[in-house]
mmCIF file of C-alpha atoms in Angstrom:
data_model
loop_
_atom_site.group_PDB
_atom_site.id
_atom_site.type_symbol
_atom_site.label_atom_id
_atom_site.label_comp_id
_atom_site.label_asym_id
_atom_site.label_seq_id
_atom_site.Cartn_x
_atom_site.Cartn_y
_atom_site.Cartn_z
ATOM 1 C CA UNK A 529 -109.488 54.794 -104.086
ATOM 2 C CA UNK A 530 -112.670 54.151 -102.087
ATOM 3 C CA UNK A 531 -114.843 54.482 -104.696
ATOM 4 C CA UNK A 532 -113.158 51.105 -106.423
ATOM 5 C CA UNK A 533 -114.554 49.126 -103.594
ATOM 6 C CA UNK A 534 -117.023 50.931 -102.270
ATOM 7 C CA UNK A 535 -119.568 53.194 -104.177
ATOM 8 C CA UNK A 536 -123.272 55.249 -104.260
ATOM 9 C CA UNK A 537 -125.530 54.359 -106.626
ATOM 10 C CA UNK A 538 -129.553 55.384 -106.211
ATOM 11 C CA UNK A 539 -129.041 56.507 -102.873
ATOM 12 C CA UNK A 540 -127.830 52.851 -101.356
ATOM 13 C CA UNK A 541 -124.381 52.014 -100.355
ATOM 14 C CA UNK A 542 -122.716 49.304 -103.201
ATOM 15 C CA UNK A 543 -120.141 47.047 -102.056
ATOM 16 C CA UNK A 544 -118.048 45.698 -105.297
ATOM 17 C CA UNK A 545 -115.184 43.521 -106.405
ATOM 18 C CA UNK A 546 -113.002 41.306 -104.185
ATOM 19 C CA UNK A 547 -113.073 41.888 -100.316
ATOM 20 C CA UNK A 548 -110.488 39.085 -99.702
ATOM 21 C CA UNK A 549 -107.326 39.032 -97.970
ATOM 22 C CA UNK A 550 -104.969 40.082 -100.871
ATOM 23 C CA UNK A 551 -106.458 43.065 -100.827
ATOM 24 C CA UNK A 552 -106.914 44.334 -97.138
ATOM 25 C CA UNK A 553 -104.713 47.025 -96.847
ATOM 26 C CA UNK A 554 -106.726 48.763 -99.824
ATOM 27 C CA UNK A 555 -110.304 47.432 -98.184
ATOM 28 C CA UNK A 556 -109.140 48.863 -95.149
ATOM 29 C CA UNK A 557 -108.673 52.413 -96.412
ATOM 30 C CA UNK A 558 -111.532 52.099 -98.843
ATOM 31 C CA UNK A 559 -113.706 51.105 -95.645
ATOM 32 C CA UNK A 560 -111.766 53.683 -92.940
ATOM 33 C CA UNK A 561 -114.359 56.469 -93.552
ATOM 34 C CA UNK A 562 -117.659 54.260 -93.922
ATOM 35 C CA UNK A 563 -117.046 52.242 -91.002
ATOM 36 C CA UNK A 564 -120.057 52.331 -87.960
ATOM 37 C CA UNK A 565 -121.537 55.448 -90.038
ATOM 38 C CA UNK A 566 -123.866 53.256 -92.408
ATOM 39 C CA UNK A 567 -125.369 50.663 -89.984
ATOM 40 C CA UNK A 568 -129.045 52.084 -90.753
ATOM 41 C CA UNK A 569 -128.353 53.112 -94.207
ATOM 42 C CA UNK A 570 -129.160 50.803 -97.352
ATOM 43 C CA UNK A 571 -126.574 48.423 -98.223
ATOM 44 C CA UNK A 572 -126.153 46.370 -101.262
ATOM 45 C CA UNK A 573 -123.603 43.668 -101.333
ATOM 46 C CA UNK A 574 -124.790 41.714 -104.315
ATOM 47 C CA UNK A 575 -121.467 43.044 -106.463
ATOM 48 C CA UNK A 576 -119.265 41.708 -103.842
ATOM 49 C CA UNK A 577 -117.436 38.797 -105.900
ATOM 50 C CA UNK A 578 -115.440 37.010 -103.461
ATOM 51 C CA UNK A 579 -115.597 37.297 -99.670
ATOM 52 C CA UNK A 580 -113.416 35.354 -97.191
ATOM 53 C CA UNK A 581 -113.082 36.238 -93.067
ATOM 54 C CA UNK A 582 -110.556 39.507 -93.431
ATOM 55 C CA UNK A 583 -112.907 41.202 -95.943
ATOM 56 C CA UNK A 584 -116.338 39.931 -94.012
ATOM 57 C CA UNK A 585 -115.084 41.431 -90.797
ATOM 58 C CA UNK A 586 -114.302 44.835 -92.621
ATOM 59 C CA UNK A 587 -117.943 44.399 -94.012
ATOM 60 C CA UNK A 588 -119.594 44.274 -90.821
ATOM 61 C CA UNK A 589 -117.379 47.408 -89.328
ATOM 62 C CA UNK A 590 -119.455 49.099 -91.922
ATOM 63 C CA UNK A 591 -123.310 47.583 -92.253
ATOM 64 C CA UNK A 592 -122.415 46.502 -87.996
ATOM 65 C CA UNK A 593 -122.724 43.384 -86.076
ATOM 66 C CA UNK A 594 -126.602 43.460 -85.478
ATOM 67 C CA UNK A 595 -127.275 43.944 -89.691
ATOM 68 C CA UNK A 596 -124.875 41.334 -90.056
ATOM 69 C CA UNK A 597 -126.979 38.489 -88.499
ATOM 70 C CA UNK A 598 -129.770 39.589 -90.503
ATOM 71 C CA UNK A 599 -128.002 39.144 -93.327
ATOM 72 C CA UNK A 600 -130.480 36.488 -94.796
ATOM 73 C CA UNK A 601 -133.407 38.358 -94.424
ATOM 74 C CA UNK A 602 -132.321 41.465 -96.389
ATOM 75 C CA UNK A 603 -128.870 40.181 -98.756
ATOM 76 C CA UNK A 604 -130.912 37.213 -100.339
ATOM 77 C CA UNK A 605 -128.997 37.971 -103.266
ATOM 78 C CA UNK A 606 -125.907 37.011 -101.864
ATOM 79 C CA UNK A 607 -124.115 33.667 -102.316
ATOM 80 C CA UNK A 608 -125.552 31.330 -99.390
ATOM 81 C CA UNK A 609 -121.970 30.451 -98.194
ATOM 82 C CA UNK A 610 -120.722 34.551 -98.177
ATOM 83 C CA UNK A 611 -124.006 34.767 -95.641
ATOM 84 C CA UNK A 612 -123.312 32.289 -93.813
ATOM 85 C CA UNK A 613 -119.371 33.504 -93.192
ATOM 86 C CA UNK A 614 -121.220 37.044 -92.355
ATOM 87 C CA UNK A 615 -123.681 35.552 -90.017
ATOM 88 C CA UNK A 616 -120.955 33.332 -88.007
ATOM 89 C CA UNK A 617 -118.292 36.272 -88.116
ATOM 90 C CA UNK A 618 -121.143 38.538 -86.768
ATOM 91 C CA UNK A 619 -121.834 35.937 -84.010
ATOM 92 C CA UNK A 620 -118.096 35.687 -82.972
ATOM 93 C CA UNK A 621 -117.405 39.768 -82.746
ATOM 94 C CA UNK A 622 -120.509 40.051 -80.564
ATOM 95 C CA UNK A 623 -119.411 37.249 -78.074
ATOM 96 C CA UNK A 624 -118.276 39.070 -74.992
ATOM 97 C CA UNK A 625 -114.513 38.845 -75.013
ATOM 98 C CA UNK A 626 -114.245 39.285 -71.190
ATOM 99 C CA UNK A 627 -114.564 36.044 -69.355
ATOM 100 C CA UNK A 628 -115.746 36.416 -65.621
ATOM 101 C CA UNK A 629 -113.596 34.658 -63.239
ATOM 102 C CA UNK A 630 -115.146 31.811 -61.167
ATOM 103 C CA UNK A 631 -114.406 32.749 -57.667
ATOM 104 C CA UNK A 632 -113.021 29.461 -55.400
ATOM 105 C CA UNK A 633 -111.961 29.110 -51.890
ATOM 106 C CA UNK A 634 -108.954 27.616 -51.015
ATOM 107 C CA UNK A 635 -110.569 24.852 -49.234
ATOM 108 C CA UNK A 636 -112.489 24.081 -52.663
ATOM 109 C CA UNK A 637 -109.608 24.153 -54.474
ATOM 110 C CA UNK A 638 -107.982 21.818 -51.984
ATOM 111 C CA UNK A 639 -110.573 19.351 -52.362
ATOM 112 C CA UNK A 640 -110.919 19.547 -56.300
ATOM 113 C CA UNK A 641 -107.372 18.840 -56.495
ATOM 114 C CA UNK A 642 -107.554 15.831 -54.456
ATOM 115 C CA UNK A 643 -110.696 14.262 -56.008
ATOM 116 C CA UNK A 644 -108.575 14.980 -59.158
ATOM 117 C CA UNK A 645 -105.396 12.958 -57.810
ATOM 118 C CA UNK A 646 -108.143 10.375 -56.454
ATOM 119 C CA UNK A 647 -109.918 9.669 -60.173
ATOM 120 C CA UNK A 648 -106.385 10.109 -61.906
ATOM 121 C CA UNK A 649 -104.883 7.005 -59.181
ATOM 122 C CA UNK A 650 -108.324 5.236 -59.965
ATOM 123 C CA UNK A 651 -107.999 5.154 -63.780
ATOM 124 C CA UNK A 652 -104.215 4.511 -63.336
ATOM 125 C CA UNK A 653 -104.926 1.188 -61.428
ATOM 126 C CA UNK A 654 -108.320 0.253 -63.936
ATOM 127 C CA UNK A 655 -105.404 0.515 -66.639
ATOM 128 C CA UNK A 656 -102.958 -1.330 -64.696
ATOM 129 C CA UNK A 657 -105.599 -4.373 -64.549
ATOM 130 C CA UNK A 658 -106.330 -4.173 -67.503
ATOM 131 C CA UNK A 659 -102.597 -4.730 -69.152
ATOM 132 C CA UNK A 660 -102.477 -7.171 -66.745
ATOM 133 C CA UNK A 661 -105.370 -9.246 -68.067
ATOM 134 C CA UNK A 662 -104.318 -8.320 -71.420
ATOM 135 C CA UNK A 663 -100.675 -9.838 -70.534
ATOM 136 C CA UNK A 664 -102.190 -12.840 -69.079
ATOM 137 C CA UNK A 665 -104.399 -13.721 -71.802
ATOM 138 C CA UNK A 666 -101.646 -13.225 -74.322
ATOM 139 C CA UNK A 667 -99.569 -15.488 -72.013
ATOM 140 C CA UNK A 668 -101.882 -18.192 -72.039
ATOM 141 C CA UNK A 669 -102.439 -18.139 -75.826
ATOM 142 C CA UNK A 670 -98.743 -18.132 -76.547
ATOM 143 C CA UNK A 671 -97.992 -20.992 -73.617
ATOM 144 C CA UNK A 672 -99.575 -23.578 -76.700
ATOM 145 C CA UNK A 673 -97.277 -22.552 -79.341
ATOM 146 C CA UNK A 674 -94.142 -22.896 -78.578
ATOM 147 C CA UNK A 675 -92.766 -21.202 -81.886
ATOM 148 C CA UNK A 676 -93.743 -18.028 -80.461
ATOM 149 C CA UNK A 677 -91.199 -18.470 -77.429
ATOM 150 C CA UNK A 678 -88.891 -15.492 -77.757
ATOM 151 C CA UNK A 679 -85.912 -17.367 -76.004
ATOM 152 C CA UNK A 680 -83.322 -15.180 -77.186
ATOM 153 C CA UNK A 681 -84.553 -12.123 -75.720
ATOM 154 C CA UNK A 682 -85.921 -13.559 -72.548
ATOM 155 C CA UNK A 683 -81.988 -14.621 -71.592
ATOM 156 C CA UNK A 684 -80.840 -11.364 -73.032
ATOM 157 C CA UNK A 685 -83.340 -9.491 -70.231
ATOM 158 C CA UNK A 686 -82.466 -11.984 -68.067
ATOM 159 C CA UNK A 687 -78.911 -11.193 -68.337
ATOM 160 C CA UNK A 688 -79.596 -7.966 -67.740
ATOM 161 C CA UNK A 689 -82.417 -7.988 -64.885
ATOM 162 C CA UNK A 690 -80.577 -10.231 -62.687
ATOM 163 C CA UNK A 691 -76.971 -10.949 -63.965
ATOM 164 C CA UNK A 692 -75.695 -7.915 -63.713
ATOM 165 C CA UNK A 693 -77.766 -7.046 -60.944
ATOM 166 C CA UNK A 694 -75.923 -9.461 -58.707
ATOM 167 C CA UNK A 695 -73.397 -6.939 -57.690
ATOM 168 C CA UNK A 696 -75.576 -3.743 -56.073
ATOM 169 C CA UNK A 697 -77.934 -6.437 -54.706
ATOM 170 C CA UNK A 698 -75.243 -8.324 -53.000
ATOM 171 C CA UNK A 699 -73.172 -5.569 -51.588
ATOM 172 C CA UNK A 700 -76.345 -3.751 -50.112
ATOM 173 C CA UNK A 701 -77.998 -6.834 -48.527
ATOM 174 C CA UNK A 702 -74.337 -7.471 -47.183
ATOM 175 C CA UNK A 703 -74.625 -4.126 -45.231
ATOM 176 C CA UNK A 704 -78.116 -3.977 -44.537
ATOM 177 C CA UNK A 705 -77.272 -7.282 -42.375
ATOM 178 C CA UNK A 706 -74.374 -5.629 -41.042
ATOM 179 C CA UNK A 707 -76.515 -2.513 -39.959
ATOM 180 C CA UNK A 708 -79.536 -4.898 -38.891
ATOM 181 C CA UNK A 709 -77.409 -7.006 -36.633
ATOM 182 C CA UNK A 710 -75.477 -3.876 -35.047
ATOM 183 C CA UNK A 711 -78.763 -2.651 -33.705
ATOM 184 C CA UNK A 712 -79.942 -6.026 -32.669
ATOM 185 C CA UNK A 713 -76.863 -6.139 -30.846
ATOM 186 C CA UNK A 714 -77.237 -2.888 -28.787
ATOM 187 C CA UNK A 715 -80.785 -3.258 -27.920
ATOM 188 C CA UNK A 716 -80.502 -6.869 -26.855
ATOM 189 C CA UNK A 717 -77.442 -6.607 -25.203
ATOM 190 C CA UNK A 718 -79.395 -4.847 -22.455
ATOM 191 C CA UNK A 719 -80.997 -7.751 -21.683
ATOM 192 C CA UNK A 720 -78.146 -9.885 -22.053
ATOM 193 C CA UNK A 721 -79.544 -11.810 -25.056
ATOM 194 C CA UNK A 722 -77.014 -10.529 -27.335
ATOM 195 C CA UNK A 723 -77.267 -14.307 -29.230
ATOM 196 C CA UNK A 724 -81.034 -13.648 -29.868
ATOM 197 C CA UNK A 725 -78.968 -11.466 -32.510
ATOM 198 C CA UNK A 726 -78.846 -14.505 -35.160
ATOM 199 C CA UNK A 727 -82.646 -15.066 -34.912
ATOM 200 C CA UNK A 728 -83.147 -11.127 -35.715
ATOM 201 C CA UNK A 729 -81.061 -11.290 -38.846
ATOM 202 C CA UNK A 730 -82.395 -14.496 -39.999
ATOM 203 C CA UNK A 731 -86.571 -14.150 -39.275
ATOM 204 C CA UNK A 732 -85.653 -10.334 -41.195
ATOM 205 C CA UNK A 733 -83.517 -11.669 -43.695
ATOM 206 C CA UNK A 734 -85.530 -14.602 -44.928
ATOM 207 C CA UNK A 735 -89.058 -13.475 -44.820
ATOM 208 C CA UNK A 736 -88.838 -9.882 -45.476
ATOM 209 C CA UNK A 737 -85.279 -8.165 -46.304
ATOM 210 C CA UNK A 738 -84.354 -10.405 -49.061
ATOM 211 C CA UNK A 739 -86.854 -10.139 -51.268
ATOM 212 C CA UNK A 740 -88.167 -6.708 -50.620
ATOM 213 C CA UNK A 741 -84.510 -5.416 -51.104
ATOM 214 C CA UNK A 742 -84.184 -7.165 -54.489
ATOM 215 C CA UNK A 743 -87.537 -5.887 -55.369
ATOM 216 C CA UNK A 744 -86.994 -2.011 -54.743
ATOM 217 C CA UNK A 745 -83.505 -2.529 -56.326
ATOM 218 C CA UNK A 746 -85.007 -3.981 -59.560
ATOM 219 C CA UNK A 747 -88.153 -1.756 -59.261
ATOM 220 C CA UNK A 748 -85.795 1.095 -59.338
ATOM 221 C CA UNK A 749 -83.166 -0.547 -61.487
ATOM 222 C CA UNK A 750 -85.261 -2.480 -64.005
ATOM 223 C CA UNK A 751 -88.696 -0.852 -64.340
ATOM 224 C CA UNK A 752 -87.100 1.787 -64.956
ATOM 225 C CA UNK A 753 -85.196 0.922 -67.787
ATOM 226 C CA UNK A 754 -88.234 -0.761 -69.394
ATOM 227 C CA UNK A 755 -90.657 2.472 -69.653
ATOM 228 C CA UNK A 756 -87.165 3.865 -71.351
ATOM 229 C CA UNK A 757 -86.731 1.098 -74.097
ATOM 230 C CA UNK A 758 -90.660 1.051 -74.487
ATOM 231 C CA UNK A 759 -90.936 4.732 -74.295
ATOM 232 C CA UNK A 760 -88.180 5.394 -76.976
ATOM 233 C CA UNK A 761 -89.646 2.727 -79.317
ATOM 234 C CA UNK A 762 -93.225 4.471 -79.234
ATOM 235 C CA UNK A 763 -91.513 7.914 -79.659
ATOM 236 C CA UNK A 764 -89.649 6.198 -83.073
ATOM 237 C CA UNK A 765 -92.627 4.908 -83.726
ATOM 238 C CA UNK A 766 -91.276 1.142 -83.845
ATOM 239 C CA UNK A 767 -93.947 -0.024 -82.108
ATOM 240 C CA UNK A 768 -96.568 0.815 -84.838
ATOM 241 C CA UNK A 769 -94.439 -0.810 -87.103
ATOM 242 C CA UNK A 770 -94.735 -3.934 -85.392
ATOM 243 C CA UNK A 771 -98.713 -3.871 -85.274
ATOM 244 C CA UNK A 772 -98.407 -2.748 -88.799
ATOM 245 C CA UNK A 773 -96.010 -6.144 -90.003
ATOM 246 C CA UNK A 774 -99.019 -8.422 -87.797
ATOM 247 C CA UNK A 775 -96.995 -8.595 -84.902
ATOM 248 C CA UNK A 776 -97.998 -8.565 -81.419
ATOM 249 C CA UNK A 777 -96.047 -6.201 -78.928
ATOM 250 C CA UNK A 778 -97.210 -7.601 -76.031
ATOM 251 C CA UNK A 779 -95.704 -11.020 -77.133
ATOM 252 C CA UNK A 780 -92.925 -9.611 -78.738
ATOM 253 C CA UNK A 781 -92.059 -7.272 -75.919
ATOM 254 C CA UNK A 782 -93.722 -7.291 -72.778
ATOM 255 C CA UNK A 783 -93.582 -11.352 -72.317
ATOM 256 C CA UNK A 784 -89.934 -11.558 -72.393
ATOM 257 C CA UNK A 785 -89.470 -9.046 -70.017
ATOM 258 C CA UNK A 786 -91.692 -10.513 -67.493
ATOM 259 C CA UNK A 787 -90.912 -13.920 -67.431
ATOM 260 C CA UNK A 788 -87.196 -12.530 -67.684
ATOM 261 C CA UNK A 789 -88.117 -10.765 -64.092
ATOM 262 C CA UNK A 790 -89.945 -13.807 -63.151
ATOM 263 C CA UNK A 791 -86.764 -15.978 -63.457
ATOM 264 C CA UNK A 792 -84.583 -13.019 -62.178
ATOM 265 C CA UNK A 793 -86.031 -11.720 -59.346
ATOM 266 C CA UNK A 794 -85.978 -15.149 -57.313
ATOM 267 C CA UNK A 795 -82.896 -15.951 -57.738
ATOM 268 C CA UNK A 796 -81.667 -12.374 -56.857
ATOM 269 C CA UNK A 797 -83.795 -12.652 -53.779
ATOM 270 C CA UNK A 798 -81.764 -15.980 -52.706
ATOM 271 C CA UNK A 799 -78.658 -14.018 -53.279
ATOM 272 C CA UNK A 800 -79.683 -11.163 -50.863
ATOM 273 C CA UNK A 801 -80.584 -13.645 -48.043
ATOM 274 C CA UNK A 802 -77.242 -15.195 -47.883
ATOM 275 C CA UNK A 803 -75.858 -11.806 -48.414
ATOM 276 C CA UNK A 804 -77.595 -10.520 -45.216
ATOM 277 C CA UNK A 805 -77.147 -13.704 -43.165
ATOM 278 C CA UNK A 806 -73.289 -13.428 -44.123
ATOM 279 C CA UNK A 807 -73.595 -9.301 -42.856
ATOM 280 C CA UNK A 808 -74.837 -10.453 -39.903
ATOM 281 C CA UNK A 809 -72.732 -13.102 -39.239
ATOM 282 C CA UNK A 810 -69.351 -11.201 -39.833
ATOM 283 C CA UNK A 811 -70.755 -8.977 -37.005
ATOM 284 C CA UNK A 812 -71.621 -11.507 -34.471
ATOM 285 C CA UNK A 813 -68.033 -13.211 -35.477
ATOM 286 C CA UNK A 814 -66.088 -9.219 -34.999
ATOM 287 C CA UNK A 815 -68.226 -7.581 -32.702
ATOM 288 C CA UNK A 816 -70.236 -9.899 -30.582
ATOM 289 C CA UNK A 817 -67.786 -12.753 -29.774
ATOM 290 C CA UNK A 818 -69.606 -15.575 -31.659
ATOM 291 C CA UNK A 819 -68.370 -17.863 -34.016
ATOM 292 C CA UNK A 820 -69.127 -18.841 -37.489
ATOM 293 C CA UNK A 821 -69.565 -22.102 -36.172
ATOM 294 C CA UNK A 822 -72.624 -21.136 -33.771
ATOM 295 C CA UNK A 823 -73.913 -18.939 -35.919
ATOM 296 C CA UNK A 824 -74.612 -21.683 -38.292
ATOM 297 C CA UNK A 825 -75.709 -23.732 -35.486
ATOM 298 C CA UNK A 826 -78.158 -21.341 -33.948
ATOM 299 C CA UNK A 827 -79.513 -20.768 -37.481
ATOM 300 C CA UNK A 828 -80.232 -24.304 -37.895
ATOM 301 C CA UNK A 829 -82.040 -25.227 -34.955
ATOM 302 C CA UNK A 830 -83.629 -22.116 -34.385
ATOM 303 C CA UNK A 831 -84.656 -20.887 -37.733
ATOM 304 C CA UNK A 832 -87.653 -23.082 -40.179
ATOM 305 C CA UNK A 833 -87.305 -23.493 -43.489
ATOM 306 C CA UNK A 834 -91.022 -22.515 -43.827
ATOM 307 C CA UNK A 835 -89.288 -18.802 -43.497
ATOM 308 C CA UNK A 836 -87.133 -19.119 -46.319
ATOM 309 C CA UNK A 837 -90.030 -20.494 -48.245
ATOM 310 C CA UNK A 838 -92.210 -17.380 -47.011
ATOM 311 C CA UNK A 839 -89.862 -14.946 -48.468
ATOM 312 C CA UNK A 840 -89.281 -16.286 -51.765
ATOM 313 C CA UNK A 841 -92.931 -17.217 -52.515
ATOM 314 C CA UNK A 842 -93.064 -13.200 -52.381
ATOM 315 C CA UNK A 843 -90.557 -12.692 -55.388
ATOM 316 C CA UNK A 844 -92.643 -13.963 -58.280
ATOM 317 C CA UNK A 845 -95.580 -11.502 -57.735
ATOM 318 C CA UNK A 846 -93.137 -8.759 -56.720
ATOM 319 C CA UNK A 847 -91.230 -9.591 -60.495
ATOM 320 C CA UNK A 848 -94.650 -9.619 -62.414
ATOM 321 C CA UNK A 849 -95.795 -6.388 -60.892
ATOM 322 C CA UNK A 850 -92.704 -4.617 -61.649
ATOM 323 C CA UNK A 851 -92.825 -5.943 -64.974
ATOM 324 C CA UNK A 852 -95.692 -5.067 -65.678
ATOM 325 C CA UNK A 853 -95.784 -1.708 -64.667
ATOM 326 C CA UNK A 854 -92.865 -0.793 -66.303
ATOM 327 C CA UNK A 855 -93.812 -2.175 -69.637
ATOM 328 C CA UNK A 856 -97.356 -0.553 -68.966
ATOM 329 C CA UNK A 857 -95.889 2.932 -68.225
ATOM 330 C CA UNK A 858 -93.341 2.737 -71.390
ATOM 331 C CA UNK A 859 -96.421 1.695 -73.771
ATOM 332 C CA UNK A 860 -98.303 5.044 -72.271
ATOM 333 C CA UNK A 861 -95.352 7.301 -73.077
ATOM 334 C CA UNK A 862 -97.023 10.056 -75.933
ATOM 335 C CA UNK A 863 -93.865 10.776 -77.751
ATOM 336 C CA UNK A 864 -91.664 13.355 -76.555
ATOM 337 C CA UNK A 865 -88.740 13.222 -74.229
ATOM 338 C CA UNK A 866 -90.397 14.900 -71.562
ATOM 339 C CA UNK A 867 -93.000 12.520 -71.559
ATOM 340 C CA UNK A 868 -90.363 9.631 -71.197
ATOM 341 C CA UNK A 869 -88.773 11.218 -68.321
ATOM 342 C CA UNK A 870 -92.153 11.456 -66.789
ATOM 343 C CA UNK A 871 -93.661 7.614 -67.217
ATOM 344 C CA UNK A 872 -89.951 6.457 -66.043
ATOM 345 C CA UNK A 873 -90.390 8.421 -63.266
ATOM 346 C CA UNK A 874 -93.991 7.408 -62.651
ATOM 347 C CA UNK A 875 -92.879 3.527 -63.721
ATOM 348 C CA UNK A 876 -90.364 3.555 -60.228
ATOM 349 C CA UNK A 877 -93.034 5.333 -57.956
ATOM 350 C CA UNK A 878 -95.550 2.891 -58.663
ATOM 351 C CA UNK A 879 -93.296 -0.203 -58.639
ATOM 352 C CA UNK A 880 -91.920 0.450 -55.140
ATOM 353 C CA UNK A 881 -95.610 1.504 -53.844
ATOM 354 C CA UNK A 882 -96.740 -1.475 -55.071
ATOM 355 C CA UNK A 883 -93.946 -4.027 -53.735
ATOM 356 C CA UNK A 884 -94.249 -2.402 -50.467
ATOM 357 C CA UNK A 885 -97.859 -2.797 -50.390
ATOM 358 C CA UNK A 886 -98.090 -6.372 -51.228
ATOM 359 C CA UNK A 887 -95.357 -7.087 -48.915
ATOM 360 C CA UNK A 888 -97.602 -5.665 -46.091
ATOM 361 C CA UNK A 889 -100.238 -7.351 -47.211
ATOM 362 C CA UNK A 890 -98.494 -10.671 -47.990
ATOM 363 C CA UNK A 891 -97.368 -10.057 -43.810
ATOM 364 C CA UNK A 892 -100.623 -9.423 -42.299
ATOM 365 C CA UNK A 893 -102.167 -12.937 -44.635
ATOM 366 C CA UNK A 894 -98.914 -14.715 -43.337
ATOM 367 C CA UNK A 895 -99.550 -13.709 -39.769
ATOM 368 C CA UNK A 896 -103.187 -14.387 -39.758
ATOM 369 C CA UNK A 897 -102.147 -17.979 -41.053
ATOM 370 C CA UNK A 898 -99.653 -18.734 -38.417
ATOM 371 C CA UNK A 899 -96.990 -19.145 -40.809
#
């Protein structure tokens, strides 16, 4: 019945008993008929007993928004807290619930989402630094105490890095060298310099194929697989159990790794040159009438070892890169799978961008120098 919640007494417009949310479906009919008909009319709510948001906003459809906000000024009676929840609930109904769109132009939106990509690739590669100085320094303190020298999982990443890497990075050398001397072949062969062959295999294979092969393999092969193991042991959680036992994951997890890579990577890159230099040289002994013997010969007196030692000077910062930024981008991952998926995917990107870029930076220094 209305007149259990709401009643007339001296003229004025009582408000009594609980107005809470246990009660709403009786408020509600209690309140059906008074609501938006009493705004100006006298009000008391001092026998209102307990008041949460349901029964405040059925209080204001009946004294209205703008008596509401005055509430102070005229319900001093009232608990300080019930006037407050009046006052804020008043406050919220009278916000305008329509939101005017923000017209754009295309062009605007063009350039917002590329200043966007910009500060998003500019905080990516602050971050990047700074896990780099943060592996460094944890490097250096670690490099005078040898007790914290994780040797059993550095060979276990190295056996996995480069052992059984051995295979894909072989076999696609081997027909990169094979491809790479086949078009030598039919360009120079024009000019009937089809021996100038070897020297295109060798200056490509030793100073640039190689390694940069090795590296996107790895890159795509390794970095990979670190965001996954890093990203699954944030999502678990395991890595906050670590900090929490006093231990350090970078020392524990991201130094193996790298120096793993920093072992694997050269010797993987040694592996592709010869893998190359035998592609090309099983197509200059089929294809181009010239024997093992002077291909070996023409390689030796043509062909510096300052080349060789070009290329593989390249693998060490190509391995700590790719370390890095796979460790980096597994220690970012938030939690859920999706979130793997995307950092593993983001971990590859940015490992091949960054081996190619250093490689064409590492060419233009090595060019400048004469070397």
């Amino acid at each position: 019945m209305p007149s259990e919640w709401i009643t007339r007494q001296d003229g004025k417009l009582v408000l009594q008993g609980e107005w809470t949310l246990n009660h709403y479906q009786e408020l509600k009919k209690a309140s059906t008929s008074y609501a938006k008909n009493h705004a100006d009319e006298t009000v008391s709510l001092t026998d209102i007993q307990r008041l949460d948001t349901a029964g405040a906003v059925l209080v204001i459809g009946i004294i209205g928004v703008e008596k509401a906000k005055q509430v102070p000024d005229w319900a001093k009676d009232l608990p300080k807290e019930q006037q407050a929840l009046l006052v804020r609930i008043a406050e919220a109904m009278d916000a305008p619930l329509d939101v005017s769109r923000h017209n754009t132009h295309r062009i605007t939106d063009a350039l917002a989402s590329v200043g966007e990509q910009m500060m998003g690739l500019w905080s990516q590669q602050r971050q990047l630094l700074a896990f780099i100085g943060l592996v460094l320094a944890t490097f250096a303190q670690t490099l005078l105490r040898p007790r914290h020298w994780r040797f059993t999982a550095t060979v276990a990443h190295i056996q996995q890095t480069g052992l059984n890497a051995v295979p894909i990075v072989a076999l696609l050398t081997f027909m990169v060298g094979a491809v790479v001397a086949f078009l030598g072949a039919t360009v120079l062969a024009d000019f009937g310099a089809t021996v100038y062959t070897i020297d295109l295999v060798a200056f490509s294979f030793l100073r640039e194929f190689g390694v940069l092969l090795a590296a996107i393999l790895l890159a795509g092969r390794t970095a990979s697989a670190f965001t996954a193991q890093l990203g699954a042991m944030k999502s678990n959680e395991e890595i906050d159990a670590l900090q929490a036992q006093g231990l350090d994951p970078i020392e524990l997890l991201v130094l193996p790794r790298v120096m793993a890579l920093l072992v694997s990577l050269p010797l993987l890159a040694f592996i592709g040159m010869l893998s190359g230099l035998l592609g090309g040289a099983l197509v200059a002994v089929l294809s181009l009438d010239i024997s093992f013997h002077q291909f070996m010969t023409t390689l030796q007196k043509d062909v510096s070892v300052v080349h060789f030692l070009v290329g593989l000077s390249k693998a060490p910062v190509f391995a700590f890169v790719i370390a890095v930024i796979g460790c980096l981008e597994g220690f970012k991952v938030s939690g859920s799978a999706q979130s793997v998926g995307a950092h593993t995917t983001s971990s590859v990107v940015q490992s091949i961008f960054m081996v190619i870029l250093i490689d064409a930076l590492a060419a233009l220094f090595f060019m400048e120098m004469g070397w």
